[in-house]
Amino acid sequence: MVDLAAVFARLEGAYGPQHWWPAETRFEVIVGALLMAQTSWSKVTEAIANLKRAGVLTPQTLAAMPIPRLRAMIRPAGLYRTKPRRLRGFCQHLVQVADGDLDRFFARDFGALRRELLSLDGVGPETADSILLYAGRFPTFVVDAYTVRFGRRMGWFPYDRYDSIKAFFETRLRPDRDRYGEFHALIVAHGKRTCRPRPLCARCPVNAACAFYAGNEDKRSGRGKIGDQAKRRHRFYIE
DNA sequence: GTCCGGCACT
DNA sequence: AGTGCGGGAC
């Protein structure tokens, strides 16, 4: 029996409200999502600030911008060979199908919209769901590497397939976009601060419900079969 | 060295 | 399933 509401409450209690997505407009949310891969949010913020300062942060302007100029502005976000092309491509698509109007763009069937997003270069499932949730305001659950690691350690699922994990959450939570958005943000906070590659289980707010923590009880106590050397080898981080 | 709020190639 | 994409922060 997995009580997601209880886990949510404990994460919220430990980390507080996350205020996602930190952007002024829906279009900024989308630009941020497209620039996010393999970088930190502060770098994305820097890149968006460059676009704003230059006054080019509109779908029409970005859709018509030469790649080298775009590259110079979003350089802080890294992966500069791919991201400018993807950002411009998305804007061209947005202008094409909705005249750059996000109200019109999102005012369509969810399933069709998601498939359309996934067909665009640079938009995989996580980016598509981030856009649909945080910009489109659809109740769709976002899965990322933190979610996979966290859920597997908790013992909620053994697999790492995006759609299956997404379904795990969506079948257990009422479709509520604010709650979905906050839950994902809390999982990210948890993954950064506690459920790291080397987990800080001793001060984890949900360790009482965690299979990984339970499975390592003998190692924590130091009275199990596994000695100190093996503990280090297995990379369990004991506070 | 590893890590970033991934994705598209092979 | 493995790897290129990039460079700053730690």
Coordinates of C-alpha atoms (C1' of nucleotides) in Angstrom, one line a residue:
Chain A
M1 CA 0.0 0.0 0.0
V2 CA 1.6 3.2 -1.2
D3 CA 0.4 6.4 0.4
L4 CA 1.5 9.1 -1.9
A5 CA -0.4 11.8 0.0
A6 CA 1.5 11.0 3.1
V7 CA 4.8 11.1 1.2
F8 CA 3.8 14.4 -0.4
A9 CA 3.0 15.9 3.0
R10 CA 6.3 14.8 4.5
L11 CA 8.3 16.2 1.6
E12 CA 6.4 19.4 1.8
G13 CA 7.1 19.6 5.5
A14 CA 10.8 19.0 5.0
Y15 CA 11.4 21.2 2.0
G16 CA 8.6 23.7 2.0
P17 CA 6.7 25.2 -1.0
Q18 CA 8.9 25.1 -4.2
H19 CA 7.3 27.9 -6.2
W20 CA 7.7 26.1 -9.6
W21 CA 7.8 27.1 -12.4
P22 CA 9.8 30.3 -11.8
A23 CA 9.0 32.3 -14.9
E24 CA 7.0 35.4 -15.6
T25 CA 5.0 34.1 -18.6
R26 CA 3.9 30.8 -20.1
F27 CA 6.2 31.4 -23.1
E28 CA 9.1 31.8 -20.7
V29 CA 8.2 28.4 -19.1
I30 CA 8.4 26.8 -22.5
V31 CA 11.7 28.4 -23.4
G32 CA 13.1 27.3 -20.1
A33 CA 11.9 23.8 -20.6
L34 CA 13.6 23.6 -24.0
L35 CA 16.8 24.9 -22.5
M36 CA 16.8 22.8 -19.4
A37 CA 18.5 19.5 -20.4
Q38 CA 21.7 18.8 -18.6
T39 CA 22.1 22.2 -17.0
S40 CA 21.2 24.0 -13.9
W41 CA 18.2 26.3 -13.5
S42 CA 20.5 29.3 -12.8
K43 CA 22.1 28.9 -16.2
V44 CA 18.7 28.7 -17.9
T45 CA 17.7 31.9 -16.1
E46 CA 20.9 33.6 -17.4
A47 CA 20.1 32.6 -20.9
I48 CA 16.5 33.8 -20.6
A49 CA 17.7 37.1 -19.2
N50 CA 19.9 37.6 -22.2
L51 CA 16.9 37.0 -24.5
K52 CA 14.8 39.4 -22.5
R53 CA 17.5 42.1 -22.4
A54 CA 17.7 41.9 -26.2
G55 CA 14.0 42.1 -26.5
V56 CA 13.7 39.0 -28.6
L57 CA 11.7 36.8 -26.2
T58 CA 8.6 36.4 -28.4
P59 CA 7.7 33.4 -30.6
Q60 CA 7.8 35.4 -33.8
T61 CA 11.2 37.0 -33.1
L62 CA 12.9 33.8 -32.1
A63 CA 11.3 31.9 -35.0
A64 CA 13.1 34.3 -37.4
M65 CA 16.4 34.6 -35.6
P66 CA 19.7 33.5 -37.2
I67 CA 21.2 30.6 -35.2
P68 CA 24.6 32.3 -34.5
R69 CA 22.8 35.2 -32.8
L70 CA 20.5 32.9 -30.9
R71 CA 23.5 30.8 -29.9
A72 CA 25.4 33.7 -28.4
M73 CA 22.4 34.6 -26.2
I74 CA 21.6 31.1 -24.9
R75 CA 25.2 30.0 -24.6
P76 CA 25.2 29.9 -20.7
A77 CA 22.7 27.0 -20.9
G78 CA 25.2 24.8 -22.7
L79 CA 24.8 22.3 -25.5
Y80 CA 24.9 25.2 -27.9
R81 CA 25.0 23.1 -31.0
T82 CA 21.5 21.7 -30.4
K83 CA 19.6 24.0 -28.2
P84 CA 19.4 27.0 -30.5
R85 CA 18.0 24.9 -33.3
R86 CA 15.5 23.3 -31.1
L87 CA 14.3 26.5 -29.6
R88 CA 13.9 28.2 -32.9
G89 CA 12.2 25.1 -34.4
F90 CA 9.7 25.1 -31.6
C91 CA 8.9 28.8 -32.1
Q92 CA 8.5 28.2 -35.9
H93 CA 6.0 25.5 -35.1
L94 CA 4.2 27.7 -32.6
V95 CA 3.9 30.5 -35.2
Q96 CA 2.8 28.0 -37.9
V97 CA 0.0 26.3 -36.0
A98 CA -1.2 29.0 -33.6
D99 CA 0.2 32.3 -34.9
G100 CA 2.4 32.3 -31.9
D101 CA -0.6 32.5 -29.6
L102 CA -0.3 30.1 -26.6
D103 CA -4.0 30.4 -25.8
R104 CA -4.8 29.0 -29.2
F105 CA -2.0 26.5 -29.1
F106 CA -3.1 24.9 -25.8
A107 CA -6.8 25.1 -26.6
R108 CA -6.9 21.6 -28.2
D109 CA -7.2 18.0 -27.2
F110 CA -4.6 17.0 -24.7
G111 CA -3.6 13.7 -26.3
A112 CA -3.2 15.3 -29.7
L113 CA -1.2 18.1 -28.2
R114 CA 1.1 15.8 -26.4
R115 CA 1.8 13.7 -29.5
E116 CA 2.4 16.9 -31.5
L117 CA 4.9 18.1 -28.9
L118 CA 6.7 14.8 -29.0
S119 CA 7.1 15.0 -32.7
L120 CA 9.2 18.1 -32.4
D121 CA 12.9 18.0 -32.4
G122 CA 14.3 18.2 -28.9
V123 CA 11.0 17.5 -27.2
G124 CA 11.0 14.2 -25.4
P125 CA 8.4 13.0 -22.8
E126 CA 9.8 15.0 -19.9
T127 CA 10.0 18.2 -21.8
A128 CA 6.6 17.7 -23.3
D129 CA 5.0 17.0 -19.9
S130 CA 6.8 20.0 -18.3
I131 CA 5.4 22.2 -21.0
L132 CA 1.9 20.7 -20.8
L133 CA 1.8 21.0 -17.0
Y134 CA 3.6 24.2 -16.2
A135 CA 2.7 26.2 -19.3
G136 CA -0.5 24.5 -20.6
R137 CA -1.8 23.9 -17.1
F138 CA -2.9 20.3 -17.9
P139 CA -2.8 17.8 -15.0
T140 CA 0.0 15.6 -16.4
F141 CA 2.6 14.1 -14.2
V142 CA 6.3 14.9 -15.0
V143 CA 8.9 12.1 -14.6
D144 CA 12.6 12.8 -14.5
A145 CA 15.7 11.0 -13.4
Y146 CA 15.1 12.0 -9.8
T147 CA 11.6 10.5 -9.9
V148 CA 13.0 7.2 -11.2
R149 CA 15.7 7.0 -8.6
F150 CA 13.4 8.0 -5.8
G151 CA 10.5 5.7 -6.7
R152 CA 12.8 2.7 -7.2
R153 CA 14.4 3.2 -3.9
M154 CA 11.1 3.6 -2.2
G155 CA 10.2 0.2 -3.7
W156 CA 7.3 1.6 -5.7
F157 CA 8.3 0.2 -9.0
P158 CA 11.3 -1.9 -10.3
Y159 CA 11.3 -0.4 -13.8
D160 CA 12.5 2.8 -15.3
R161 CA 10.2 3.3 -18.2
Y162 CA 8.8 6.8 -18.5
D163 CA 5.2 6.0 -19.3
S164 CA 4.9 3.3 -16.7
I165 CA 6.2 5.6 -13.9
K166 CA 4.0 8.4 -15.1
A167 CA 1.0 6.0 -14.9
F168 CA 2.0 4.9 -11.4
F169 CA 1.6 8.4 -10.1
E170 CA -1.4 9.3 -12.2
T171 CA -3.4 6.3 -11.1
R172 CA -2.8 7.1 -7.5
L173 CA -3.4 10.9 -7.5
R174 CA -6.5 12.9 -8.4
P175 CA -5.7 14.9 -11.5
D176 CA -4.7 18.3 -10.0
R177 CA -2.3 20.4 -11.9
D178 CA -1.1 22.4 -8.9
R179 CA -0.5 19.3 -6.8
Y180 CA 1.2 17.5 -9.7
G181 CA 3.4 20.5 -10.2
E182 CA 4.3 20.8 -6.6
F183 CA 4.9 17.0 -6.2
H184 CA 7.4 16.9 -9.1
A185 CA 9.2 20.0 -7.7
L186 CA 9.4 18.4 -4.3
I187 CA 10.8 15.2 -5.7
V188 CA 13.5 17.2 -7.5
A189 CA 14.3 19.0 -4.2
H190 CA 14.4 15.7 -2.4
G191 CA 16.7 14.2 -5.1
K192 CA 19.1 17.1 -5.0
R193 CA 19.3 17.4 -1.2
T194 CA 18.6 13.9 0.2
C195 CA 17.9 11.1 -2.2
R196 CA 21.1 11.7 -4.0
P197 CA 23.2 9.1 -5.8
R198 CA 24.7 8.5 -2.4
P199 CA 21.6 8.9 -0.3
L200 CA 21.5 10.7 3.0
C201 CA 19.1 8.2 4.5
A202 CA 19.7 9.1 8.1
R203 CA 18.0 12.5 7.6
C204 CA 15.5 11.5 5.0
P205 CA 11.9 12.6 5.8
V206 CA 10.4 9.5 4.2
N207 CA 12.8 6.8 5.2
A208 CA 10.2 5.1 7.4
A209 CA 8.3 4.2 4.2
C210 CA 11.4 3.4 2.1
A211 CA 12.3 -0.1 0.9
F212 CA 15.9 0.8 0.3
Y213 CA 16.3 2.2 3.8
A214 CA 14.6 -0.9 5.3
G215 CA 16.8 -3.2 3.3
N216 CA 19.9 -1.6 4.7
E217 CA 19.0 -1.8 8.3
D218 CA 21.7 -4.4 9.1
K219 CA 24.4 -2.3 7.5
R220 CA 23.3 0.8 9.4
S221 CA 23.4 -0.9 12.7
G222 CA 26.8 -2.3 12.1
R223 CA 25.7 -5.6 13.5
G224 CA 24.9 -7.2 10.2
K225 CA 26.9 -9.6 8.1
I226 CA 28.4 -6.8 6.0
G227 CA 31.5 -5.2 7.5
D228 CA 32.7 -1.6 7.3
Q229 CA 34.8 -2.3 4.2
A230 CA 31.9 -3.7 2.4
K231 CA 29.7 -0.7 3.4
R232 CA 32.1 1.6 1.8
R233 CA 32.4 -0.5 -1.3
H234 CA 28.6 -0.5 -1.6
R235 CA 28.7 3.3 -1.2
F236 CA 26.1 3.5 1.5
Y237 CA 26.4 6.9 3.0
I238 CA 26.0 6.6 6.7
E239 CA 25.8 9.9 8.5
Chain B
dG1 C1' 36.6 13.5 -11.0
dT2 C1' 30.9 14.1 -10.8
dC3 C1' 26.7 16.6 -11.4
dC4 C1' 23.4 19.5 -13.9
dG5 C1' 15.1 19.6 -13.5
dG6 C1' 17.2 15.2 -21.5
dC7 C1' 17.2 14.1 -26.1
dA8 C1' 18.5 12.1 -30.4
dC9 C1' 21.6 9.7 -32.5
dT10 C1' 24.0 4.8 -33.5
Chain C
dA1 C1' 22.3 0.4 -24.3
dG2 C1' 25.8 3.4 -25.1
dT3 C1' 27.3 7.9 -26.4
dG4 C1' 27.7 12.9 -28.1
dC5 C1' 26.3 17.3 -26.9
dG6 C1' 29.5 21.9 -23.4
dG7 C1' 31.1 24.1 -19.9
dG8 C1' 30.7 25.9 -15.2
dA9 C1' 30.4 24.7 -10.3
dC10 C1' 31.7 21.8 -6.7

